Amino acid sequence: MQFNSYSYLLSLPIVVAIFWMLPIRARRAYVVMLSLAFCATWNLVLIALPLAIALVTYGCATLIRHNPSRAPILLRIGIGLIVTVLAFFKYRGFLTGASWFAAIGLPLGISFYSFEAISYLIDTRQGRTPSRSFADLWLFLIFWPHLIAGPIVRSRELLPQFSFDKRFEPRFAIEGLDRLLLGLVQKNVIANSLAPWVDDGFVPSVARLNTTLDTWCLAVAFGLQIYFDFAAYSNMAIGAAKMIGIVLPENFNSPYHAANPADFWSRWHMTLSRWIRDYVFFPLNAGLQTRKARLYLSLVGVMGVVGLWHGAGWGFVVWGVMHGVYLVLYRAIAGDVRRDEQPMAARMAWRAFTLAAVAVAWVPFRSTSLAQTATMLARMFRYSPGWSYSVNFYLVTLLVCALCALEPLLGRVLNHIESVAERSFWRLQVNLYILRPVVYACLLLLFIVFDDRDMQFIYFQF
Amino acid sequence: MTSRSKAFAVVAPLVACFLVWAALAFDPIKAVNQRLMALGGGRADANVDYMYLDPSTQEASRSDHALASLQRIEPAWCGAAERTRFMLMGNSQTLAIVLSPTESPVATPEKTYPDYLLDLLHRSGASVRGYRLSAPNISYTEVLWYLTYLVSHPCLTPTDLILQLNFETFRKSGIRNAMLELLDDPAFAAAAGREAQAAGTYGPMFRQAIDRYRERTAATTGEQDNKKDNENSQTKTAGVAGAQGPGAALETRVRELLDSSVAFNHRAKIKGELLNSLYLTRVYFLGIKTSTKRSISTAMLSLNVSALERIGELCRAHGIRLTVFNAPQNPLVPLYQTEVDRRTYHQTIADIARRYAWKSYDFENSIDKEMWGVWLDGPDPIHFGRAAHQRFARILLDAHVVPVSH
């Protein structure tokens, strides 16, 4: 059941209403049941695999708690088991090339809940897990809004909220609906509109014939498509959780407004970035601040792992390594100078560099082979005149770029409207009962008329 | 936030749903478009809505339900006694009418030149059966897609294929989602699968279309998509990832229920109106019209030539006589950006026709400038009026584009 399916959207208000009508003590069991039902609508494997990972994680965590002296080795065993399962499903073809392996398939969401299970183990080792209950751990992994494609949550963020003891507040419904509808439009209208052009343009036999303008536009269009696609999913996940009073962490913060490559990673897939930072990068580099060469090497290596997390393809690795190189470049050139202390020209240059560099890096991410990547990158930097596609492609890409550019401003305008509305009773009523329903209706109408059942979320494959 | 605003949780979604229903039922975007048209001084009624429909001689759904259309004619074509059985394929010029300034709308359904041509042929006593298998903005990869279906069904394999060539069509690519349903037919699915393995530039387009179809099937039926081998997908993670499980069946049922509502069924029309608004905005505010001059890129040229060459090979292999004609263009608004574009286009079609020994005609300047349609944004470069359709049918007949015996 996809978040942008009618069956999900029609059942969501009902399940949310029932949730708030239930006594507090029954709510957790209800959410477990809902999450299981959600899994079952996809595939029974979706229940079995998180259960197996939860059992392994729980077993290791319990042993870690009871044997502090053996905690390091137990932690390694636990992480090793989870990574083995992840690697089996995700990297089998990459590692072995065996076709029978490849036929098994990738269980939905495995990359996300595996990382959550690992974070649970590490947090347990560090004594920062707020609950020791197996039921909590299992729900932490299969909680339906974040199961398939994140956000990647930490146990200490989610487990304390599993008491479900909040009283209903209208803001849960308002904020939940806002995010849900925004996500629906981001996915169905924006991301899906770019998809056919990107799909055609990246077909290898066509890609090698594209002009310089085509290739840049395709890279930008794919960057916009994947952003709006993934941000849509995150918004819908955050919105659905919010409706039952659960706060999930944000995943995006206008990434294409990043001031530099480091800033980009504090705005793009934020929950993965901080997971990598806290559980991989910091432990690897503890006390190495002065040894720059090793720091830079680990930066590139870690970003390569981020790329590999996306899937078994060299293109993902190249994408990650490219971002690693960008980060190293920024760190080496800008040093420890704070952004607001940099000259205006330098700040502008970093901003432009980041936008262009991120667009260039999308090419290996989307290409089907390294050969295609090389061809397309060559085309980007060796001028070839003309343009190949319908003018609508370039216009739509430009329009979505403009939308992206205005994103923070739109956010500020909406916040201003909200704060003005809060100032008087009547303004609030107008906002709640006239303005919002009209905006909701427009968003819903856009979702319905642009609905295309064939279009899946891109991040489902990761 | 006061406690009274708790009612919001119920009221706002209900009001929003009511407004959506009202928008679906009453189509306010159409009114906006009419205002926009009036703003530009365009003539909205020039684009004829009331078209002659005959499922036995036309793929009347304009590619939306091509499988049903072809299945419908197959029994009749199986028993057909006519010596000449032709299929005419082309873009919207073959199926749409944009009235010229001197023409007015009429209350009877309007025919296009393939209809008139068939009438003329029948009137002359020719032993002929014809069918228009066209689609708006058709690409040559789509023509090949259709042809692959025809040759995988012996009854539908024509004796003659009349193919309209058009400068604009050389700029199109891909296979639209609506045409994927042809893959429901096992014979075609097998044939398309073979074409997808071809080394030609069109091959990956077929592969991509087949993968889209498999994803759609998995989403609709809940069957696992374990055959995916998409050249255009880096991860190649088939199996569970593509499965949609029981949720897919539930979603299908919900959609069927929603589709039974008249208002909900208006959504495609409203999408059309919305896209039309965007088109009008583009025309009026950016000045980019259908008649804006353009070039064919190397990528599109290579893709389309590869598809055309395969069309030629398939016709040869199945004994189909292939006739191509360069479609009429409005002399007032030639689409070629430069003289080089014009030469390249003419040279390309001449080269292919010569290489494959196709019968070819050039009708580019066959329709006088005053007979062409004038719509919202001025002279239409592709579509012409009622009289021009009649005249062009006569031109095709006189040129013996369809070889007939009496």
Tab-separated table of C-alpha atoms in Angstrom, chain B residues 80-306:
chain	number	residue	atom	x	y	z
B	80	ALA	CA	-11.568	-10.286	-45.136
B	81	ALA	CA	-11.851	-10.996	-48.842
B	82	GLU	CA	-10.315	-7.702	-50.019
B	83	ARG	CA	-7.072	-8.003	-51.906
B	84	THR	CA	-5.672	-4.814	-50.474
B	85	ARG	CA	-5.742	-4.409	-46.728
B	86	PHE	CA	-3.910	-1.289	-45.658
B	87	MET	CA	-3.100	0.397	-42.398
B	88	LEU	CA	-2.470	4.113	-42.396
B	89	MET	CA	-0.316	5.378	-39.536
B	90	GLY	CA	0.561	8.901	-38.598
B	91	ASN	CA	0.224	11.705	-36.109
B	92	SER	CA	-2.708	13.945	-35.211
B	93	GLN	CA	-2.829	15.373	-38.743
B	94	THR	CA	-4.544	12.134	-39.744
B	95	LEU	CA	-7.198	12.352	-37.050
B	96	ALA	CA	-7.834	15.997	-36.186
B	97	ILE	CA	-9.318	19.005	-37.914
B	98	VAL	CA	-8.503	22.618	-37.177
B	99	LEU	CA	-10.811	24.788	-39.243
B	100	SER	CA	-9.446	27.427	-41.557
B	101	PRO	CA	-10.667	31.019	-41.063
B	102	THR	CA	-13.235	30.609	-43.821
B	103	GLU	CA	-14.731	27.442	-42.342
B	104	SER	CA	-17.369	27.218	-39.622
B	105	PRO	CA	-18.248	24.396	-37.271
B	106	VAL	CA	-21.012	22.080	-38.441
B	107	ALA	CA	-23.478	19.909	-36.559
B	108	THR	CA	-22.464	16.673	-38.291
B	109	PRO	CA	-19.424	14.561	-37.378
B	110	GLU	CA	-16.328	15.562	-39.321
B	111	LYS	CA	-14.222	13.124	-41.331
B	112	THR	CA	-10.476	13.279	-41.831
B	113	TYR	CA	-8.515	12.396	-44.957
B	114	PRO	CA	-8.097	8.679	-44.174
B	115	ASP	CA	-11.905	8.440	-43.909
B	116	TYR	CA	-12.384	10.353	-47.160
B	117	LEU	CA	-9.722	8.253	-48.869
B	118	LEU	CA	-11.493	5.054	-47.900
B	119	ASP	CA	-14.800	6.493	-49.106
B	120	LEU	CA	-13.235	7.397	-52.440
B	121	LEU	CA	-11.658	3.977	-52.802
B	122	HIS	CA	-14.926	2.218	-52.052
B	123	ARG	CA	-16.790	4.506	-54.406
B	124	SER	CA	-14.331	3.600	-57.161
B	125	GLY	CA	-15.172	-0.059	-56.610
B	126	ALA	CA	-11.750	-1.008	-55.325
B	127	SER	CA	-11.371	-4.220	-53.374
B	128	VAL	CA	-9.842	-2.583	-50.346
B	129	ARG	CA	-10.050	-2.585	-46.561
B	130	GLY	CA	-8.379	0.187	-44.630
B	131	TYR	CA	-7.749	1.182	-41.075
B	132	ARG	CA	-6.319	4.336	-39.528
B	133	LEU	CA	-3.944	3.397	-36.720
B	134	SER	CA	-2.809	6.823	-35.617
B	135	ALA	CA	-2.162	8.677	-32.396
B	136	PRO	CA	-1.505	12.289	-31.487
B	137	ASN	CA	2.227	13.056	-31.251
B	138	ILE	CA	3.061	9.524	-32.323
B	139	SER	CA	6.761	8.635	-32.420
B	140	TYR	CA	8.281	6.218	-34.890
B	141	THR	CA	9.141	3.960	-31.975
B	142	GLU	CA	5.403	3.831	-31.306
B	143	VAL	CA	4.705	3.135	-34.975
B	144	LEU	CA	7.139	0.224	-34.675
B	145	TRP	CA	5.359	-0.857	-31.464
B	146	TYR	CA	2.045	-0.954	-33.351
B	147	LEU	CA	3.583	-2.686	-36.349
B	148	THR	CA	5.098	-5.337	-34.076
B	149	TYR	CA	1.578	-6.013	-32.814
B	150	LEU	CA	0.189	-6.253	-36.351
B	151	VAL	CA	2.829	-8.683	-37.585
B	152	SER	CA	2.438	-10.868	-34.508
B	153	HIS	CA	-1.232	-11.338	-35.540
B	154	PRO	CA	-1.394	-12.854	-39.025
B	155	CYS	CA	-4.991	-11.710	-39.534
B	156	LEU	CA	-4.056	-8.120	-38.857
B	157	THR	CA	-0.906	-8.115	-40.939
B	158	PRO	CA	-1.797	-5.724	-43.771
B	159	THR	CA	-0.794	-6.019	-47.368
B	160	ASP	CA	0.171	-2.342	-47.336
B	161	LEU	CA	1.415	0.048	-44.712
B	162	ILE	CA	0.962	3.720	-45.527
B	163	LEU	CA	3.187	5.712	-43.215
B	164	GLN	CA	2.971	9.458	-42.817
B	165	LEU	CA	6.377	11.037	-42.301
B	166	ASN	CA	6.535	14.382	-40.613
B	167	PHE	CA	9.359	16.663	-39.550
B	168	GLU	CA	7.759	17.106	-36.135
B	169	THR	CA	7.462	13.344	-35.600
B	170	PHE	CA	11.235	13.044	-35.956
B	171	ARG	CA	11.477	15.056	-32.731
B	172	LYS	CA	9.394	12.555	-30.714
B	173	SER	CA	10.638	9.639	-28.685
B	174	GLY	CA	9.437	6.946	-26.343
B	175	ILE	CA	6.372	4.766	-25.968
B	176	ARG	CA	3.455	6.224	-24.056
B	177	ASN	CA	1.911	4.448	-21.066
B	178	ALA	CA	-1.430	4.015	-22.801
B	179	MET	CA	0.193	1.801	-25.434
B	180	LEU	CA	1.657	-0.555	-22.853
B	181	GLU	CA	-1.619	-2.457	-22.631
B	182	LEU	CA	-0.771	-4.135	-25.943
B	183	LEU	CA	1.616	-6.223	-23.841
B	184	ASP	CA	-1.439	-7.948	-22.345
B	185	ASP	CA	-1.441	-9.876	-25.594
B	186	PRO	CA	0.994	-12.819	-25.258
B	187	ALA	CA	1.955	-12.956	-28.935
B	188	PHE	CA	2.801	-9.288	-28.948
B	189	ALA	CA	4.583	-9.497	-25.587
B	190	ALA	CA	6.861	-12.189	-27.014
B	191	ALA	CA	7.512	-10.205	-30.199
B	192	ALA	CA	8.139	-6.962	-28.298
B	193	GLY	CA	10.505	-8.834	-25.987
B	194	ARG	CA	12.537	-9.882	-29.010
B	195	GLU	CA	12.579	-6.342	-30.372
B	196	ALA	CA	13.744	-5.096	-26.974
B	197	GLN	CA	16.910	-7.157	-27.357
B	198	ALA	CA	17.753	-5.454	-30.637
B	199	ALA	CA	20.951	-3.490	-30.914
B	200	GLY	CA	19.177	-0.573	-32.602
B	201	THR	CA	18.645	2.668	-30.730
B	202	TYR	CA	14.943	1.850	-30.415
B	203	GLY	CA	15.687	-1.392	-28.492
B	204	PRO	CA	16.181	0.236	-25.051
B	205	MET	CA	12.931	2.169	-25.567
B	206	PHE	CA	11.115	-1.142	-25.970
B	207	ARG	CA	12.918	-2.519	-22.924
B	208	GLN	CA	11.966	0.489	-20.854
B	209	ALA	CA	8.336	0.199	-21.934
B	210	ILE	CA	8.246	-3.503	-21.067
B	211	ASP	CA	9.682	-2.785	-17.622
B	212	ARG	CA	7.103	-0.076	-17.031
B	213	TYR	CA	4.396	-2.550	-17.983
B	214	ARG	CA	5.770	-5.156	-15.560
B	215	GLU	CA	5.884	-2.629	-12.746
B	216	ARG	CA	2.329	-1.635	-13.512
B	217	THR	CA	1.211	-5.274	-13.580
B	218	ALA	CA	2.899	-5.884	-10.245
B	219	ALA	CA	1.180	-2.822	-8.812
B	220	THR	CA	-2.211	-3.857	-10.130
B	221	THR	CA	-2.238	-7.569	-9.479
B	222	GLY	CA	0.160	-7.937	-6.601
B	223	GLU	CA	2.242	-10.394	-8.605
B	224	GLN	CA	5.942	-10.206	-8.009
B	225	ASP	CA	7.908	-8.302	-10.570
B	226	ASN	CA	10.733	-10.782	-10.793
B	227	LYS	CA	11.475	-10.455	-14.471
B	228	LYS	CA	12.637	-6.904	-14.446
B	229	ASP	CA	15.795	-6.477	-16.448
B	230	ASN	CA	15.788	-2.806	-17.089
B	231	GLU	CA	18.817	-1.526	-18.874
B	232	ASN	CA	17.794	1.839	-17.582
B	233	SER	CA	17.800	0.790	-13.945
B	234	GLN	CA	21.027	0.712	-12.060
B	235	THR	CA	19.993	-1.377	-9.111
B	236	LYS	CA	18.206	-4.223	-10.888
B	237	THR	CA	16.637	-5.141	-7.558
B	238	ALA	CA	13.794	-7.324	-8.659
B	239	GLY	CA	11.454	-9.458	-6.618
B	240	VAL	CA	10.105	-8.360	-3.295
B	241	ALA	CA	10.830	-4.731	-4.006
B	242	GLY	CA	8.489	-4.818	-6.934
B	243	ALA	CA	5.758	-6.759	-5.194
B	244	GLN	CA	2.688	-4.935	-4.040
B	245	GLY	CA	0.923	-7.817	-2.307
B	246	PRO	CA	-2.704	-7.834	-1.181
B	247	GLY	CA	-2.649	-4.041	-0.950
B	248	ALA	CA	-2.583	-3.919	-4.743
B	249	ALA	CA	-5.818	-5.874	-5.027
B	250	LEU	CA	-7.414	-3.598	-2.441
B	251	GLU	CA	-6.218	-0.520	-4.321
B	252	THR	CA	-7.624	-1.897	-7.572
B	253	ARG	CA	-11.003	-2.413	-5.906
B	254	VAL	CA	-10.987	1.090	-4.407
B	255	ARG	CA	-10.145	2.586	-7.781
B	256	GLU	CA	-12.936	0.614	-9.427
B	257	LEU	CA	-15.348	2.006	-6.854
B	258	LEU	CA	-14.112	5.557	-7.370
B	259	ASP	CA	-14.289	5.117	-11.129
B	260	SER	CA	-17.974	4.358	-10.811
B	261	SER	CA	-18.457	7.986	-9.749
B	262	VAL	CA	-19.163	10.341	-12.636
B	263	ALA	CA	-17.355	13.254	-10.988
B	264	PHE	CA	-14.239	11.165	-10.363
B	265	ASN	CA	-14.211	10.135	-13.985
B	266	HIS	CA	-13.852	13.766	-14.987
B	267	ARG	CA	-10.318	13.862	-13.670
B	268	ALA	CA	-8.687	13.055	-17.022
B	269	LYS	CA	-10.688	15.848	-18.638
B	270	ILE	CA	-9.678	18.261	-15.914
B	271	LYS	CA	-6.057	17.254	-16.292
B	272	GLY	CA	-6.403	18.016	-19.988
B	273	GLU	CA	-7.871	21.426	-19.164
B	274	LEU	CA	-5.091	22.089	-16.675
B	275	LEU	CA	-2.414	21.186	-19.197
B	276	ASN	CA	-4.234	23.305	-21.741
B	277	SER	CA	-4.015	26.227	-19.296
B	278	LEU	CA	-0.290	25.698	-19.076
B	279	TYR	CA	-0.102	25.520	-22.854
B	280	LEU	CA	-2.051	28.774	-23.214
B	281	THR	CA	0.151	30.400	-20.608
B	282	ARG	CA	3.183	29.273	-22.594
B	283	VAL	CA	1.726	30.626	-25.809
B	284	TYR	CA	0.549	33.975	-24.482
B	285	PHE	CA	3.219	34.795	-21.953
B	286	LEU	CA	6.325	33.149	-23.385
B	287	GLY	CA	5.388	33.357	-27.032
B	288	ILE	CA	6.337	29.714	-27.626
B	289	LYS	CA	3.796	28.336	-30.084
B	290	THR	CA	3.243	25.137	-31.985
B	291	SER	CA	4.564	27.027	-34.977
B	292	THR	CA	7.843	28.023	-33.326
B	293	LYS	CA	10.703	26.923	-35.564
B	294	ARG	CA	12.755	23.957	-34.422
B	295	SER	CA	15.574	21.565	-35.255
B	296	ILE	CA	15.925	17.805	-34.981
B	297	SER	CA	18.724	16.784	-32.668
B	298	THR	CA	21.180	14.012	-33.478
B	299	ALA	CA	19.742	11.923	-30.625
B	300	MET	CA	16.174	12.073	-31.860
B	301	LEU	CA	17.202	11.650	-35.488
B	302	SER	CA	19.216	8.546	-34.682
B	303	LEU	CA	16.427	7.086	-32.556
B	304	ASN	CA	13.762	7.661	-35.182
B	305	VAL	CA	15.877	6.503	-38.107
B	306	SER	CA	16.650	3.326	-36.173
